[in-house]
């Protein structure tokens, strides 16, 4: 029964990684850049929920919606100010800029709200209608946070896949990811499409932040750093640029991390995660669901 409990908790943690990884994989697939400030957008969104829901007792759904709005605006501003001027710059310049934006957000959060950890109140703590699920005569109990995280992740992934495959904006994203120059010649607004991608990824980061801090209730300016890195690993693991790959990579990463903590070592769990990534990339460099792309020179 313990194994099943660890497995379910791992799937829940992996679902958070998957939500964050969706932002990474969409931005890379369409803009061909790595937004390493993505993890810190999670942190900003979590602070919004902390102050609106935890301190002001706002309705949890309204609180998360407000967090999504703030993170969406932040993502668009970051793309417009920091990344768009570097659209044709070398990838190294974009990477350094992304790291700089990440540190900037952390420092702004530290100056604004302090560096001391804050106790985050779960978004389901004031909802009496939702109760933990007890199975096998009480031998296995699944928390509300765990169930909510898994369900939300699955629903968002399905909605995102539908949006990309069945809307004009989604088709524009596919066109830009395939060939930015050709898409522009066909009348696609490339800048608008990339901004929309950042907006969606940042909104998902806000949801991920609320779910992450509800399950692991400590909030500080560096809260998004390690989950952001692990989500990037999950995106590469599943095949960066692939939405199903991001979901699969995130869930598998969460399971591997949780089982490693339970059966091997809590200190070595992160090392084991990265070791598995190295092995996967050695065997299949494109990731589990990634596609090999032939580049003409």
XYZ file of C-alpha atoms in Angstrom:
297
model
C 0.000 0.000 0.000
C 2.924 2.325 0.692
C 4.192 1.880 -2.860
C 0.795 2.907 -4.243
C 0.778 5.966 -1.992
C 4.269 6.975 -3.163
C 3.228 6.373 -6.763
C 0.136 8.591 -6.528
C 2.085 11.347 -4.776
C 4.716 11.086 -7.518
C 2.064 11.449 -10.209
C 0.733 14.546 -8.417
C 4.212 16.107 -8.210
C 4.829 15.130 -11.826
C 1.583 16.809 -12.847
C 2.909 20.112 -11.474
C 6.164 19.584 -13.381
C 4.098 18.824 -16.481
C 2.135 22.092 -16.193
C 5.358 24.065 -15.901
C 6.996 22.024 -18.683
C 4.112 22.882 -21.027
C 5.221 26.518 -20.840
C 8.822 25.596 -21.595
C 7.962 23.314 -24.487
C 5.487 25.736 -26.111
C 7.944 28.655 -25.995
C 10.778 26.520 -27.334
C 8.624 24.906 -30.005
C 7.376 28.248 -31.332
C 10.011 30.878 -30.447
C 12.984 28.446 -30.432
C 14.262 29.840 -27.130
C 14.520 28.679 -23.522
C 12.724 30.941 -21.056
C 14.603 30.250 -17.829
C 12.590 32.975 -16.083
C 9.551 30.687 -16.316
C 10.116 29.219 -12.851
C 10.143 32.680 -11.301
C 6.814 33.535 -12.914
C 5.486 30.590 -10.860
C 6.829 32.284 -7.743
C 5.177 35.621 -8.605
C 1.860 33.870 -9.231
C 2.147 32.037 -5.902
C 2.685 35.331 -4.061
C -0.442 36.762 -5.700
C -2.463 33.784 -4.437
C -0.785 34.043 -1.015
C -1.805 37.678 -0.521
C -5.271 37.492 -2.105
C -6.433 34.114 -0.769
C -4.273 33.571 2.308
C -4.175 37.134 3.675
C -7.362 38.662 2.223
C -9.614 35.548 2.186
C -10.602 36.018 -1.449
C -12.482 33.187 -3.148
C -9.825 30.629 -4.220
C -11.010 30.495 -7.839
C -10.996 34.290 -8.136
C -7.586 34.352 -6.486
C -6.136 31.908 -9.019
C -7.784 33.783 -11.907
C -6.212 37.039 -10.672
C -2.855 35.261 -10.403
C -3.252 34.025 -13.987
C -3.999 37.573 -15.189
C -0.942 38.987 -13.379
C 1.341 36.228 -14.690
C -0.061 36.562 -18.220
C 0.674 40.303 -18.256
C 4.120 39.661 -16.766
C 4.904 37.045 -19.403
C 3.850 39.342 -22.250
C 5.899 42.234 -20.829
C 8.988 40.033 -20.438
C 8.656 38.788 -24.009
C 8.145 42.302 -25.364
C 10.911 44.034 -23.396
C 13.572 41.349 -22.926
C 13.194 38.783 -25.709
C 11.669 40.429 -28.764
C 14.643 42.782 -29.374
C 16.852 39.650 -29.400
C 14.699 37.735 -31.882
C 17.540 37.554 -34.432
C 20.386 37.518 -31.883
C 22.563 34.447 -31.159
C 20.952 31.885 -28.860
C 23.604 32.493 -26.201
C 22.538 36.134 -25.873
C 18.906 35.080 -25.379
C 19.930 32.460 -22.812
C 21.952 34.986 -20.782
C 19.041 37.444 -20.933
C 16.636 34.772 -19.665
C 18.914 34.018 -16.707
C 19.170 37.762 -16.014
C 15.374 38.153 -16.031
C 15.139 35.189 -13.638
C 17.488 36.794 -11.120
C 15.754 40.148 -11.547
C 12.355 38.657 -10.604
C 13.874 36.896 -7.578
C 15.500 40.098 -6.338
C 12.338 42.154 -6.868
C 10.360 39.562 -4.884
C 12.958 39.554 -2.109
C 12.956 43.359 -1.840
C 9.144 43.509 -1.977
C 8.171 40.639 0.336
C 11.340 39.684 2.187
C 13.470 36.556 2.010
C 11.924 34.707 4.956
C 9.726 31.711 4.010
C 5.990 32.223 4.262
C 3.472 29.544 5.204
C 1.179 29.045 2.209
C -2.448 28.162 2.902
C -3.776 25.412 0.633
C -6.343 26.637 -1.888
C -8.712 23.823 -0.825
C -8.287 24.328 2.933
C -11.456 26.424 3.269
C -13.612 24.213 1.057
C -15.478 21.740 3.252
C -17.196 20.086 0.266
C -13.893 18.549 -0.835
C -12.654 15.724 1.354
C -9.697 13.304 1.086
C -10.410 9.999 -0.649
C -10.014 6.945 1.579
C -9.429 3.568 -0.096
C -8.852 -0.035 1.042
C -10.564 0.460 4.431
C -8.519 3.528 5.220
C -5.138 2.014 4.359
C -4.673 4.493 1.518
C -5.702 8.133 1.768
C -5.399 10.496 -1.200
C -5.402 14.167 -0.282
C -7.648 16.688 -2.001
C -4.566 18.559 -3.240
C -3.227 15.414 -4.908
C -6.498 14.613 -6.682
C -7.036 18.230 -7.731
C -3.503 18.555 -9.137
C -3.790 15.415 -11.275
C -7.264 16.294 -12.590
C -6.354 19.913 -13.383
C -3.202 18.840 -15.238
C -5.089 16.332 -17.410
C -7.894 18.817 -18.188
C -5.433 21.592 -19.100
C -3.393 19.329 -21.367
C -6.515 18.136 -23.223
C -7.778 21.734 -23.554
C -4.393 22.896 -24.803
C -4.207 20.148 -27.417
C -7.729 21.022 -28.582
C -6.857 24.727 -28.754
C -3.740 24.150 -30.851
C -5.387 21.714 -33.262
C -8.814 23.365 -33.654
C -8.411 27.149 -33.533
C -6.898 29.675 -35.914
C -4.523 30.913 -33.187
C -3.421 27.327 -32.578
C -2.853 26.774 -36.296
C -0.786 29.969 -36.353
C 1.345 28.548 -33.532
C 1.901 25.355 -35.511
C 2.825 27.361 -38.599
C 5.326 29.548 -36.723
C 6.890 26.520 -35.046
C 7.319 24.849 -38.447
C 8.769 27.801 -40.367
C 8.643 31.321 -38.970
C 9.627 33.017 -42.243
C 7.092 31.124 -44.351
C 4.361 31.759 -41.773
C 5.046 35.497 -41.919
C 4.866 35.455 -45.714
C 1.471 33.748 -45.465
C 0.146 36.594 -43.312
C 0.618 35.114 -39.829
C 1.340 37.707 -37.132
C 4.528 36.115 -35.789
C 5.097 38.586 -32.946
C 1.488 38.290 -31.811
C 1.655 34.495 -31.949
C 4.825 34.373 -29.857
C 3.304 36.824 -27.338
C 0.223 34.596 -27.103
C 2.484 31.608 -26.448
C 4.195 33.445 -23.582
C 0.784 34.480 -22.239
C -0.533 30.901 -22.187
C 2.664 29.511 -20.669
C 2.664 32.185 -17.951
C -1.012 31.566 -17.121
C -0.264 27.845 -16.735
C 2.675 28.760 -14.488
C 0.263 30.615 -12.174
C -1.935 27.519 -11.860
C 1.126 25.328 -11.291
C 2.373 27.672 -8.567
C -0.914 27.556 -6.657
C -1.040 23.746 -6.854
C 2.647 23.336 -5.961
C 2.477 25.569 -2.888
C -0.785 23.939 -1.773
C 0.971 20.560 -1.641
C 4.316 21.900 -0.368
C 3.219 24.941 1.684
C 6.368 27.058 1.838
C 6.738 30.206 -0.236
C 9.883 32.304 -0.729
C 11.554 34.221 -3.600
C 13.424 31.105 -4.759
C 10.350 28.837 -4.682
C 10.124 28.539 -8.461
C 13.830 27.960 -9.133
C 14.206 24.198 -8.590
C 10.719 23.239 -9.878
C 11.500 25.350 -12.954
C 14.744 23.477 -13.597
C 13.078 20.105 -13.046
C 10.231 21.077 -15.365
C 12.793 21.963 -18.016
C 14.329 18.513 -17.471
C 10.838 17.022 -17.856
C 10.321 18.906 -21.138
C 13.653 17.608 -22.485
C 12.923 14.153 -21.087
C 9.597 13.923 -22.927
C 10.848 15.677 -26.059
C 10.988 19.466 -25.954
C 8.512 20.997 -28.381
C 6.011 18.167 -27.826
C 3.002 18.885 -25.587
C 2.225 15.184 -24.891
C 5.975 14.761 -24.326
C 5.969 17.504 -21.680
C 3.063 15.808 -19.899
C 4.665 12.351 -20.047
C 8.090 13.679 -19.047
C 6.660 15.590 -16.088
C 4.678 12.644 -14.729
C 7.589 10.214 -15.127
C 9.983 12.680 -13.511
C 7.678 13.109 -10.510
C 7.320 9.345 -10.085
C 11.084 8.760 -10.346
C 11.821 11.543 -7.856
C 9.250 10.396 -5.305
C 10.177 6.705 -5.486
C 13.871 7.625 -5.241
C 13.179 9.575 -2.058
C 11.163 6.719 -0.606
C 13.363 3.736 -1.468
C 16.879 5.026 -2.158
C 17.803 8.375 -0.605
C 16.220 11.782 -0.144
C 19.649 13.379 -0.671
C 20.271 11.521 -3.926
C 16.794 11.856 -5.445
C 17.664 14.940 -7.519
C 20.883 13.321 -8.745
C 18.943 10.208 -9.772
C 16.469 12.348 -11.734
C 19.257 13.994 -13.722
C 21.020 10.650 -14.191
C 17.865 9.177 -15.742
C 17.686 12.182 -18.068
C 21.280 11.613 -19.198
C 20.591 7.937 -19.886
C 17.423 8.743 -21.874
C 19.207 11.372 -23.972
C 22.080 8.974 -24.671
C 19.611 6.369 -25.930
C 17.137 8.780 -27.598
C 18.560 12.315 -27.971
C 15.222 13.803 -29.043
C 13.482 12.669 -25.839
C 10.731 10.095 -25.452
C 8.213 11.694 -27.863
C 10.445 14.199 -29.656
C 10.877 14.141 -33.403
C 14.153 14.247 -35.239
C 14.451 17.422 -37.312
C 16.724 17.578 -40.342
C 18.191 21.042 -40.820
C 19.330 22.088 -44.302
C 22.541 24.091 -44.463
